[in-house]
Coordinates of C-alpha atoms in Angstrom, one line a residue:
M1 CA -6.6 -27.8 -21.3
K2 CA -8.9 -28.5 -18.5
L3 CA -8.1 -26.7 -15.3
L4 CA -9.0 -28.0 -11.8
F5 CA -8.9 -25.4 -9.0
I6 CA -8.4 -26.9 -5.6
F7 CA -8.0 -24.8 -2.4
A8 CA -5.4 -26.0 0.1
I9 CA -4.6 -24.2 3.4
L10 CA -0.9 -24.6 4.0
F11 CA -0.4 -23.9 7.7
L12 CA 1.4 -27.2 8.2
S13 CA 3.8 -26.7 5.3
S14 CA 4.8 -23.1 6.1
F15 CA 6.5 -21.1 8.8
A16 CA 6.2 -17.4 9.3
F17 CA 8.1 -15.2 11.7
A18 CA 8.7 -11.5 12.3
K19 CA 12.0 -10.0 13.2
G20 CA 11.8 -8.8 16.8
S21 CA 9.1 -6.1 17.1
E22 CA 9.7 -4.8 13.5
Y23 CA 7.0 -5.4 10.9
S24 CA 9.2 -7.6 8.7
L25 CA 7.2 -10.8 8.1
I26 CA 9.0 -13.7 6.5
I27 CA 6.9 -16.6 5.3
D28 CA 9.1 -19.6 4.8
K29 CA 7.8 -22.4 2.7
A30 CA 9.6 -25.3 0.9
F31 CA 11.6 -24.4 -2.1
N32 CA 11.7 -20.9 -3.8
N33 CA 8.7 -18.6 -3.5
Q34 CA 8.0 -14.9 -3.5
L35 CA 5.3 -12.2 -3.4
L36 CA 4.8 -10.0 -6.5
D37 CA 1.9 -7.6 -5.7
I38 CA 0.2 -6.2 -2.6
D39 CA -2.8 -4.1 -1.6
Q40 CA -4.8 -3.1 1.5
D41 CA -8.1 -4.6 2.3
Y42 CA -11.1 -2.6 3.5
D43 CA -10.8 -4.0 7.0
R44 CA -7.2 -2.5 7.1
S45 CA -5.5 -5.9 6.7
I46 CA -3.0 -6.4 3.9
S47 CA -3.2 -9.0 1.1
A48 CA -0.4 -10.1 -1.3
V49 CA -0.1 -12.5 -4.1
G50 CA 2.8 -14.5 -5.6
F51 CA 3.8 -18.1 -6.1
V52 CA 5.0 -21.1 -4.2
K53 CA 6.6 -24.4 -5.3
N54 CA 4.6 -27.5 -4.5
Y55 CA 6.3 -30.9 -4.9
K56 CA 5.1 -34.3 -3.8
T57 CA 7.6 -37.0 -3.0
S58 CA 5.5 -40.0 -3.9
S59 CA 2.5 -40.9 -5.9
N60 CA -0.2 -43.5 -5.3
S61 CA -1.1 -43.7 -9.0
T62 CA -1.2 -47.2 -10.5
N63 CA -1.6 -45.9 -14.1
R64 CA 0.8 -47.1 -16.8
Y65 CA 2.0 -44.6 -19.4
T66 CA 3.5 -45.4 -22.8
N67 CA 4.0 -41.7 -23.7
A68 CA 6.3 -39.5 -21.7
F69 CA 4.1 -36.4 -22.3
D70 CA 1.1 -38.2 -20.9
Y71 CA 3.1 -39.0 -17.8
L72 CA 4.4 -35.4 -17.4
E73 CA 0.8 -34.1 -17.7
S74 CA -0.4 -36.5 -15.0
V75 CA 2.1 -35.3 -12.4
S76 CA 2.1 -31.6 -13.3
S77 CA -0.3 -30.7 -10.5
A78 CA 2.0 -32.5 -8.0
H79 CA 5.2 -30.8 -9.1
S80 CA 4.5 -27.2 -9.9
T81 CA 4.6 -23.5 -9.3
Q82 CA 1.2 -22.4 -7.9
M83 CA -0.6 -19.1 -7.2
Q84 CA -0.4 -18.0 -3.6
L85 CA -2.6 -15.5 -1.6
I86 CA -1.5 -14.2 1.8
K87 CA -3.5 -12.0 4.1
V88 CA -2.0 -10.5 7.3
D89 CA -3.2 -8.1 10.0
A90 CA -1.5 -5.1 11.8
G91 CA 0.0 -7.6 14.3
A92 CA 1.8 -9.5 11.5
N93 CA -0.5 -12.4 12.1
I94 CA -1.5 -14.5 9.0
L95 CA -5.3 -14.4 8.5
L96 CA -5.4 -16.2 5.2
D97 CA -2.9 -18.5 3.4
K98 CA -4.3 -20.2 0.3
T99 CA -2.8 -21.8 -2.7
K100 CA -4.8 -22.1 -5.9
S101 CA -3.6 -25.3 -7.6
L102 CA -3.9 -25.6 -11.3
S103 CA -3.2 -28.7 -13.5
S104 CA -0.2 -26.9 -14.9
F105 CA 2.5 -24.5 -13.6
S106 CA 1.1 -21.1 -12.8
E107 CA 2.2 -17.8 -11.3
A108 CA 0.2 -15.0 -9.9
V109 CA 1.7 -11.6 -10.8
S110 CA -1.0 -9.0 -10.0
L111 CA -3.7 -8.2 -7.4
V112 CA -6.6 -5.8 -7.6
K113 CA -9.2 -5.2 -4.9
T114 CA -12.9 -5.4 -5.8
P115 CA -15.6 -3.1 -4.4
A116 CA -16.9 -6.1 -2.3
N117 CA -13.5 -6.5 -0.6
G118 CA -12.6 -9.4 -2.8
Y119 CA -9.8 -9.7 -5.4
Y120 CA -8.9 -10.0 -9.0
V121 CA -5.8 -12.1 -9.3
G122 CA -4.0 -12.2 -12.6
G123 CA -1.3 -14.6 -13.8
H124 CA -0.2 -17.1 -16.4
T125 CA 0.5 -20.8 -16.8
M126 CA 4.0 -21.9 -17.8
D127 CA 2.7 -23.2 -21.1
G128 CA 1.5 -19.7 -22.1
Q129 CA -2.2 -19.4 -21.0
L130 CA -3.3 -16.2 -19.2
I131 CA -5.5 -16.5 -16.1
L132 CA -7.9 -14.1 -14.4
L133 CA -9.6 -15.0 -11.2
K134 CA -12.2 -13.1 -9.3
L135 CA -12.3 -14.1 -5.6
D136 CA -14.6 -13.1 -2.7
A137 CA -13.2 -11.7 0.6
H138 CA -12.4 -15.3 1.7
A139 CA -10.6 -16.2 -1.5
N140 CA -13.4 -18.3 -2.9
I141 CA -13.6 -18.3 -6.6
I142 CA -16.5 -16.2 -8.1
F143 CA -15.3 -16.8 -11.7
K144 CA -12.2 -17.9 -13.6
K145 CA -11.2 -16.8 -17.1
I146 CA -8.5 -18.5 -19.2
F147 CA -7.6 -16.3 -22.2
G148 CA -4.8 -15.5 -24.6
T149 CA -3.6 -16.5 -28.0
K150 CA -2.4 -19.9 -29.3
N151 CA 1.1 -18.7 -28.6
L152 CA 3.3 -18.2 -25.6
D153 CA 1.7 -15.4 -23.6
R154 CA 2.8 -13.7 -20.3
L155 CA 0.8 -11.4 -18.0
K156 CA 2.7 -8.5 -16.5
T157 CA 0.0 -6.6 -14.6
L158 CA -3.7 -6.0 -14.0
V159 CA -5.0 -2.3 -14.0
K160 CA -8.0 -1.4 -12.0
L161 CA -10.6 0.5 -14.0
R162 CA -13.3 2.9 -12.7
D163 CA -16.1 0.8 -14.1
G164 CA -15.2 -2.1 -11.8
G165 CA -13.4 -4.1 -14.5
V166 CA -9.7 -4.7 -15.1
L167 CA -7.2 -4.3 -17.9
A168 CA -4.8 -7.2 -18.4
I169 CA -1.4 -6.1 -19.9
G170 CA 1.3 -8.5 -21.0
T171 CA 3.2 -9.9 -24.0
S172 CA 2.3 -12.4 -26.7
A173 CA 4.4 -14.1 -29.3
T174 CA 3.4 -13.1 -32.8
S175 CA 0.6 -15.1 -34.3
R176 CA 1.4 -17.0 -37.6
D177 CA -2.2 -18.3 -37.9
S178 CA -4.2 -16.3 -40.5
N179 CA -7.3 -17.5 -38.8
D180 CA -6.3 -15.8 -35.5
P181 CA -8.4 -12.5 -35.4
L182 CA -5.4 -10.9 -33.5
F183 CA -3.1 -11.5 -36.4
N184 CA -1.6 -8.3 -37.7
T185 CA 1.0 -8.4 -40.4
G186 CA 4.2 -6.6 -39.7
L187 CA 4.4 -7.2 -35.9
G188 CA 7.6 -8.4 -34.4
M189 CA 8.4 -11.7 -32.7
S190 CA 6.6 -10.5 -29.6
D191 CA 3.9 -7.9 -29.1
I192 CA 2.1 -5.9 -26.5
Y193 CA -1.0 -7.8 -25.6
V194 CA -4.0 -6.0 -23.9
T195 CA -7.3 -7.4 -22.8
R196 CA -10.2 -5.6 -21.2
F197 CA -12.7 -7.3 -18.9
S198 CA -16.0 -6.1 -17.4
K199 CA -16.7 -6.4 -13.7
N200 CA -18.6 -9.6 -14.4
G201 CA -15.7 -11.2 -16.2
Y202 CA -16.9 -10.6 -19.8
K203 CA -14.0 -10.1 -22.2
L204 CA -14.8 -6.8 -24.0
W205 CA -11.8 -6.9 -26.3
S206 CA -8.2 -8.2 -26.9
K207 CA -5.7 -6.4 -29.0
K208 CA -2.0 -6.5 -30.0
Y209 CA 0.2 -3.5 -30.5
G210 CA 3.8 -3.1 -31.6
T211 CA 6.4 -2.5 -34.2
E212 CA 8.4 -4.7 -36.5
F213 CA 10.7 -5.3 -33.5
D214 CA 10.1 -7.2 -30.3
D215 CA 7.7 -5.3 -28.0
I216 CA 7.0 -6.1 -24.3
G217 CA 4.0 -4.8 -22.4
I218 CA 5.0 -3.5 -19.0
D219 CA 2.3 -1.5 -17.3
G220 CA -0.6 0.9 -17.7
V221 CA -3.0 3.3 -16.0
E222 CA -6.4 4.7 -16.7
A223 CA -6.6 8.5 -17.3
N224 CA -9.4 10.7 -16.0
D225 CA -11.1 10.8 -19.4
G226 CA -11.2 7.0 -19.6
S227 CA -8.4 6.6 -22.0
L228 CA -5.5 4.3 -21.2
I229 CA -1.8 5.0 -21.1
I230 CA 0.3 1.8 -21.9
V231 CA 4.0 1.5 -21.1
A232 CA 6.1 -0.9 -23.2
Q233 CA 9.6 -1.7 -24.2
T234 CA 11.0 -2.3 -27.7
M235 CA 14.0 -4.5 -28.2
Q236 CA 15.8 -3.2 -31.2
N237 CA 19.3 -3.7 -32.5
S238 CA 20.6 -5.2 -29.2
G239 CA 19.3 -2.1 -27.4
K240 CA 16.1 -1.3 -25.5
N241 CA 13.8 1.7 -26.1
L242 CA 10.9 3.1 -24.1
M243 CA 7.5 3.1 -25.8
L244 CA 4.4 5.1 -24.5
M245 CA 1.0 4.6 -26.1
R246 CA -2.4 6.1 -25.4
I247 CA -5.5 4.1 -26.4
D248 CA -9.2 4.9 -26.0
E249 CA -11.6 2.8 -23.9
N250 CA -12.2 0.5 -26.9
G251 CA -8.5 -0.2 -27.4
D252 CA -8.1 2.0 -30.5
K253 CA -4.7 3.8 -30.6
V254 CA -4.7 7.6 -30.0
W255 CA -1.0 8.1 -30.1
L256 CA 2.3 6.2 -29.8
K257 CA 5.7 7.6 -28.9
Q258 CA 9.0 5.9 -28.9
Y259 CA 12.0 7.3 -27.0
N260 CA 15.4 6.4 -28.5
D261 CA 17.5 8.6 -26.3
D262 CA 18.9 5.8 -24.1
P263 CA 19.2 2.2 -25.3
T264 CA 19.7 0.9 -21.7
V265 CA 16.4 2.2 -20.3
T266 CA 13.9 -0.2 -18.7
P267 CA 10.4 0.9 -17.8
R268 CA 9.1 -0.3 -14.4
K269 CA 5.9 1.4 -13.2
I270 CA 3.5 4.1 -14.2
I271 CA 1.0 6.0 -12.0
Q272 CA -1.4 8.9 -12.5
L273 CA -0.7 11.8 -10.2
R274 CA -3.2 14.0 -8.3
D275 CA -2.5 16.8 -10.8
K276 CA -3.8 14.5 -13.6
N277 CA -0.3 14.1 -15.1
F278 CA 1.7 10.8 -15.1
L279 CA 4.9 9.6 -13.4
L280 CA 6.9 6.7 -14.8
S281 CA 9.7 4.9 -13.0
L282 CA 12.6 3.8 -15.2
S283 CA 16.0 2.4 -14.7
Y284 CA 19.0 3.0 -16.9
K285 CA 22.7 2.0 -17.0
N286 CA 25.3 4.5 -15.9
E287 CA 28.8 4.7 -17.2
L288 CA 29.8 1.8 -14.8
N289 CA 26.9 -0.3 -16.2
K290 CA 25.0 0.0 -13.0
D291 CA 21.2 0.4 -12.8
Q292 CA 20.1 3.9 -11.7
V293 CA 16.7 5.4 -11.0
R294 CA 15.0 7.8 -13.5
L295 CA 11.6 9.4 -13.0
L296 CA 9.8 10.8 -16.0
K297 CA 6.7 13.0 -15.6
F298 CA 4.5 13.7 -18.7
D299 CA 1.0 14.9 -19.5
I300 CA -1.8 13.1 -21.4
N301 CA -0.5 14.6 -24.7
K302 CA 2.9 13.0 -24.2
N303 CA 4.7 16.3 -23.4
I304 CA 7.6 15.7 -21.0
L305 CA 7.2 17.9 -17.9
S306 CA 10.2 16.6 -15.8
D307 CA 13.0 14.1 -16.3
K308 CA 14.9 13.4 -13.1
K309 CA 17.8 11.0 -12.7
I310 CA 18.7 9.9 -9.2
Y311 CA 22.4 9.1 -8.8
T312 CA 23.4 6.4 -6.2
L313 CA 26.7 4.8 -5.3
Y314 CA 25.3 1.3 -6.0
G315 CA 23.1 0.0 -8.7
S316 CA 19.5 0.6 -7.9
A317 CA 16.0 0.5 -9.4
L318 CA 12.4 1.3 -8.2
L319 CA 10.0 -1.5 -9.3
D320 CA 6.9 0.2 -7.9
I321 CA 6.0 3.8 -7.1
Q322 CA 3.0 5.5 -5.4
E323 CA 1.9 9.0 -4.5
F324 CA 0.9 10.2 -1.0
S325 CA -2.0 12.5 -0.4
D326 CA 0.4 15.5 0.0
E327 CA 2.0 14.7 -3.4
G328 CA 5.1 13.1 -2.0
I329 CA 6.3 9.9 -3.8
V330 CA 7.6 6.6 -2.4
G331 CA 9.3 3.9 -4.4
V332 CA 10.5 0.4 -3.6
G333 CA 12.8 -2.0 -5.5
Y334 CA 16.4 -3.2 -5.1
V335 CA 20.0 -1.9 -4.6
K336 CA 22.9 -4.1 -5.7
D337 CA 26.5 -3.9 -4.7
T338 CA 29.4 -6.3 -5.4
F339 CA 28.4 -8.9 -2.9
N340 CA 24.6 -8.9 -2.4
T341 CA 21.3 -7.4 -3.3
D342 CA 19.2 -5.5 -0.7
A343 CA 15.6 -4.3 -0.8
L344 CA 15.4 -0.5 -1.3
A345 CA 12.9 2.3 -0.5
M346 CA 13.2 5.9 -1.5
M347 CA 11.0 8.9 -0.4
F348 CA 10.7 12.0 -2.6
D349 CA 8.9 15.3 -2.2
S350 CA 6.5 16.6 -4.8
K351 CA 9.4 18.1 -6.9
L352 CA 11.0 14.6 -7.0
N353 CA 13.8 15.6 -4.7
M354 CA 14.9 12.5 -2.7
L355 CA 14.3 12.9 1.0
Y356 CA 15.2 9.4 2.4
Q357 CA 16.8 6.2 1.1
E358 CA 17.0 3.0 3.1
H359 CA 18.2 -0.6 2.4
Y360 CA 16.7 -3.7 4.0
G361 CA 17.6 -7.4 4.2
D362 CA 20.3 -9.8 5.1
D363 CA 23.7 -10.6 3.5
N364 CA 22.1 -12.4 0.6
F365 CA 19.3 -11.6 -1.9
D366 CA 16.4 -9.3 -0.9
L367 CA 14.0 -7.3 -3.1
L368 CA 10.7 -5.5 -2.9
N369 CA 8.4 -5.9 -6.0
S370 CA 5.4 -3.9 -5.0
L371 CA 4.0 -1.4 -2.5
V372 CA 0.7 0.1 -1.2
I373 CA 0.3 3.3 0.8
L374 CA -1.9 2.4 3.8
N375 CA -4.7 4.5 5.3
N376 CA -2.3 5.8 8.1
S377 CA 0.4 6.8 5.5
Q378 CA 2.6 3.8 6.4
I379 CA 3.8 1.7 3.5
A380 CA 3.4 -2.0 3.0
A381 CA 5.7 -3.7 0.5
A382 CA 5.9 -7.3 -0.8
G383 CA 8.9 -9.2 -2.2
I384 CA 11.6 -11.7 -1.7
H385 CA 13.7 -12.4 1.4
T386 CA 16.6 -14.8 1.3
S387 CA 18.1 -15.7 4.7
K388 CA 21.8 -15.6 5.3
N389 CA 23.6 -18.8 4.0
S390 CA 20.3 -20.0 2.3
Q391 CA 19.8 -20.7 -1.4
E392 CA 16.0 -20.5 -1.2
S393 CA 13.9 -17.3 -1.4
N394 CA 10.9 -16.7 0.9
M395 CA 7.8 -14.5 0.7
W396 CA 8.3 -11.2 2.5
I397 CA 6.0 -8.5 3.7
L398 CA 7.6 -5.3 5.1
K399 CA 5.9 -2.3 6.6
L400 CA 7.6 1.1 6.6
N401 CA 7.0 4.5 8.1
R402 CA 7.0 7.7 6.1
D403 CA 10.7 8.3 6.9
A404 CA 11.6 4.9 5.4
S405 CA 12.2 3.3 8.8
I406 CA 10.7 -0.1 9.5
A407 CA 7.4 0.2 11.3
Q408 CA 6.7 -1.6 14.6
I409 CA 4.2 -4.4 14.9
A410 CA 0.9 -3.2 16.3
S411 CA 0.2 -4.8 19.6
N412 CA -3.1 -4.0 21.2
T413 CA -3.6 -0.5 19.7
N414 CA -6.3 -1.5 17.2
E415 CA -8.3 -3.5 19.7
F416 CA -8.1 -0.6 22.2
Y417 CA -9.1 1.9 19.5
E418 CA -12.2 -0.2 18.6
K419 CA -13.3 -0.5 22.2
L420 CA -12.8 3.2 22.7
C421 CA -15.0 4.0 19.6
Q422 CA -17.6 1.6 20.9
L423 CA -17.6 3.3 24.3
F424 CA -18.2 6.7 22.7
S425 CA -20.3 5.7 19.8
D426 CA -23.1 8.1 20.7
E427 CA -20.7 11.1 20.9
I428 CA -19.0 10.1 17.6
N429 CA -22.3 9.6 15.8
T430 CA -23.6 13.0 16.9
N431 CA -20.3 14.7 15.9
K432 CA -19.4 15.8 19.3
I433 CA -16.0 14.1 19.2
R434 CA -13.6 12.3 16.9
I435 CA -11.2 9.5 17.9
K436 CA -8.2 9.1 15.7
K437 CA -6.2 5.9 15.2
D438 CA -3.4 7.3 17.3
L439 CA -5.9 7.5 20.2
T440 CA -6.2 11.3 20.0
I441 CA -9.7 12.5 21.1
E442 CA -10.7 15.8 19.5
L443 CA -13.8 17.9 20.5
L444 CA -15.8 18.9 17.4
D445 CA -18.9 20.5 18.9
K446 CA -18.5 24.3 18.7
R447 CA -20.2 24.7 22.1
L448 CA -17.2 22.8 23.7
L449 CA -14.6 25.3 22.3
F450 CA -13.3 28.3 24.2
K451 CA -13.9 32.0 23.4
V452 CA -11.1 34.4 22.7
S453 CA -8.7 34.7 25.6
E454 CA -10.9 32.6 28.0
Y455 CA -9.9 29.4 29.8
E456 CA -12.5 28.9 32.5
L457 CA -15.1 26.3 31.7
N458 CA -18.7 27.3 31.0
K459 CA -21.8 25.4 32.0
I460 CA -22.1 23.4 28.7
Q461 CA -18.4 22.4 28.8
K462 CA -18.7 21.2 32.4
I463 CA -21.9 19.1 31.6
F464 CA -20.1 17.4 28.7
L465 CA -16.8 16.9 30.5
K466 CA -18.5 15.3 33.5
K467 CA -20.3 12.8 31.3
F468 CA -17.3 12.3 29.1
S469 CA -14.9 11.7 32.0
N470 CA -17.3 9.4 33.8
K471 CA -17.0 7.1 30.8
L472 CA -13.3 7.6 30.0
I473 CA -11.6 7.4 33.3
P474 CA -13.2 4.1 34.5
F475 CA -12.5 2.6 31.1
L476 CA -8.8 3.6 31.4
H477 CA -8.6 2.2 34.9
K478 CA -10.1 -1.1 33.8
H479 CA -7.4 -1.3 31.1
Q480 CA -4.7 0.2 33.3
D481 CA -2.2 -2.5 32.4
M482 CA -2.2 -1.1 28.8
V483 CA -2.4 2.6 29.5
D484 CA 0.8 4.6 30.2
T485 CA -0.5 8.3 30.0
L486 CA -3.6 10.3 29.5
E487 CA -2.6 13.7 28.1
I488 CA -4.8 16.8 28.2
N489 CA -3.5 19.3 25.8
G490 CA -4.6 23.0 25.6
H491 CA -4.5 24.9 22.3
T492 CA -5.1 28.5 21.1
S493 CA -5.5 30.4 17.9
S494 CA -2.6 32.6 16.8
E495 CA -4.1 36.1 17.4
W496 CA -3.4 38.3 20.5
G497 CA -4.2 42.0 20.0
N498 CA -1.5 44.4 18.8
V499 CA 1.6 42.7 20.4
G500 CA 4.9 41.5 18.9
F501 CA 5.6 37.8 18.3
S502 CA 7.4 37.3 21.6
Q503 CA 4.4 38.5 23.7
N504 CA 2.0 36.7 21.3
F505 CA 3.8 33.4 21.8
L506 CA 4.2 33.7 25.6
K507 CA 0.6 34.8 26.2
N508 CA -0.9 32.1 24.0
E509 CA 1.4 29.5 25.6
K510 CA 0.1 30.5 29.1
L511 CA -3.5 30.5 27.9
S512 CA -3.2 27.0 26.4
M513 CA -1.7 25.7 29.7
N514 CA -4.6 27.3 31.6
R515 CA -7.1 25.6 29.4
A516 CA -5.4 22.3 29.9
Y517 CA -5.2 22.8 33.7
A518 CA -8.9 23.9 34.0
T519 CA -10.0 20.8 32.1
M520 CA -7.7 18.5 34.1
S521 CA -8.7 20.0 37.4
F522 CA -12.5 19.7 36.7
I523 CA -12.1 16.0 35.6
F524 CA -9.9 15.2 38.6
K525 CA -12.3 16.7 41.2
N526 CA -15.3 14.8 39.8
Q527 CA -13.7 11.3 40.3
T528 CA -13.8 9.0 43.3
E529 CA -10.7 8.9 45.6
K530 CA -9.7 5.6 44.0
L531 CA -9.8 7.0 40.5
Q532 CA -8.1 10.2 41.6
K533 CA -5.1 8.1 42.9
Y534 CA -5.0 6.4 39.5
L535 CA -5.1 9.7 37.6
G536 CA -2.2 10.8 39.7
D537 CA -0.1 8.2 37.9
V538 CA -1.3 8.8 34.4
F539 CA -2.4 12.4 34.1
K540 CA -0.3 14.8 32.1
G541 CA -1.2 18.4 31.1
S542 CA 0.4 20.3 28.3
G543 CA 0.0 23.7 26.6
Y544 CA 0.7 23.8 22.9
G545 CA -0.1 27.5 22.3
F546 CA -0.9 28.0 18.6
S547 CA 1.7 25.5 17.4
K548 CA -1.1 23.0 16.4
K549 CA -3.7 25.4 15.1
I550 CA -6.5 24.1 12.9
M551 CA -6.2 24.8 9.2
L552 CA -8.9 24.8 6.6
D553 CA -8.1 25.4 2.9
N554 CA -4.7 26.7 4.0
M555 CA -6.3 29.3 6.3
E556 CA -6.4 29.2 10.1
D557 CA -9.7 28.3 11.6
R558 CA -9.4 30.4 14.7
E559 CA -12.6 29.3 16.4
K560 CA -11.8 25.6 16.1
S561 CA -8.2 26.2 17.3
R562 CA -9.4 27.4 20.7
R563 CA -9.8 23.9 22.3
V564 CA -8.5 21.1 24.4
S565 CA -7.7 17.6 23.1
F566 CA -7.0 14.3 24.8
K567 CA -4.4 11.7 23.9
I568 CA -4.1 8.2 25.3
I569 CA -0.6 6.7 25.2
L570 CA -0.4 2.9 25.6
N571 CA 2.3 1.1 27.5
E572 CA 4.8 -0.2 24.9
K573 CA 5.5 -3.3 26.9
K574 CA 1.9 -4.5 26.5

């Protein structure tokens, strides 16, 4: 079937709004639509894919058809489900809103970033063809691949590979054509279907796997040694069983293990952990026939290391999970009670103990399909939002904090941060200072640190602080409508001779305040009267003692702990 790809920007047919100052972005288009996968771009924006419905109310065609199938084919591009790509910034503004229209129904189900800040988008047509698109950063097509068997195929996910290619995992109906090279006698009605592509879109191999029963490909992940762990489900005797399979980089089977302990289990998502083991999110039915969360940890040789069941009052499932840099886990999905379904997020520690659980949405149907951990440890999630008293689902992007609360929409913080970095580009490039996203300014040059028990400024510190403050203070004054506070914070290391904890704490606390005051006093005295009056409104000095000492490899770096730091706090109203 010939496929025609046409780009359409749909600003006139969509409406997006965020709830108050919370980062809960609802993109309302005509008819049912949803987002199925999400990732962060290299410019810190967020991209998500899913599908929209696209219907035309009239046609200008004058063609006459004698065959109903010819007519249906002629209007399929006008009445269809189409792939959708959404890109948003930290302010919940839509940067990109594109539909990729095919000549038949199609759904995008998976998104993978490319090294060039573009995208792989995977999906399928409603008549069983599989689709792989490679897009540039502006969503222009680099290549398109249509693949699959002669049967009804469905794509479940794309897996990013270290060689720049992708692995497509899904399900295919069993081939009954002896000329089909994928035919394998003894497979069931449906089989696991895996295809590997190079970074240039070359199909390296396609293979089917399964049992004599019906098998469904769910997810996969690349191990450190280049082998691939595939997660599937086997439908057997009116029950469902978990199947794990390890294949090598050429698709040859290393091992296959079926778990028959729970016929109600449904696999959802697998990830590789930082300790090189694997974590699988499952759901199972409890004695009340409600979905419950189950987390299974295993090693590359299929040995079970941990099997944790999370009991909740209502039915719940985690459709996606990810690991933080500190080995904590976050998952998103849904929670269902008698009357409605809400979106769900759960936070776990490294031992899989649940720390937080929150529900989101209105009194209708809401669900989160996918998540990504952002560079600042916030979480962006994509899914479905259904407004109260509505029957149509909308695309939904939700941003969460580490404690599962909904994050606030960034106002001018990013712009302010970029201007600040530009102002101090020389100091940053020479490793004298570091400016963090939360507008904390840290001094890195060892010559700017304090010696043990000292708080008076030396000549090198004074020279630097004069130049530094003569840039910073006028800049803050220029943007005074945005700035609420300039904090100068003193810090110490944790040692103080042979004294007890009480004296150690009090002496270090006083020393840290003296360091903050000495720095504040020097900066204040070197400003004009106009700027001094301004500083009188925004200056704040604090002493943290050794409560925020610098750690390196779990050891205190005493030299770097003896310092002052600066923090700019913006006015929340701006």
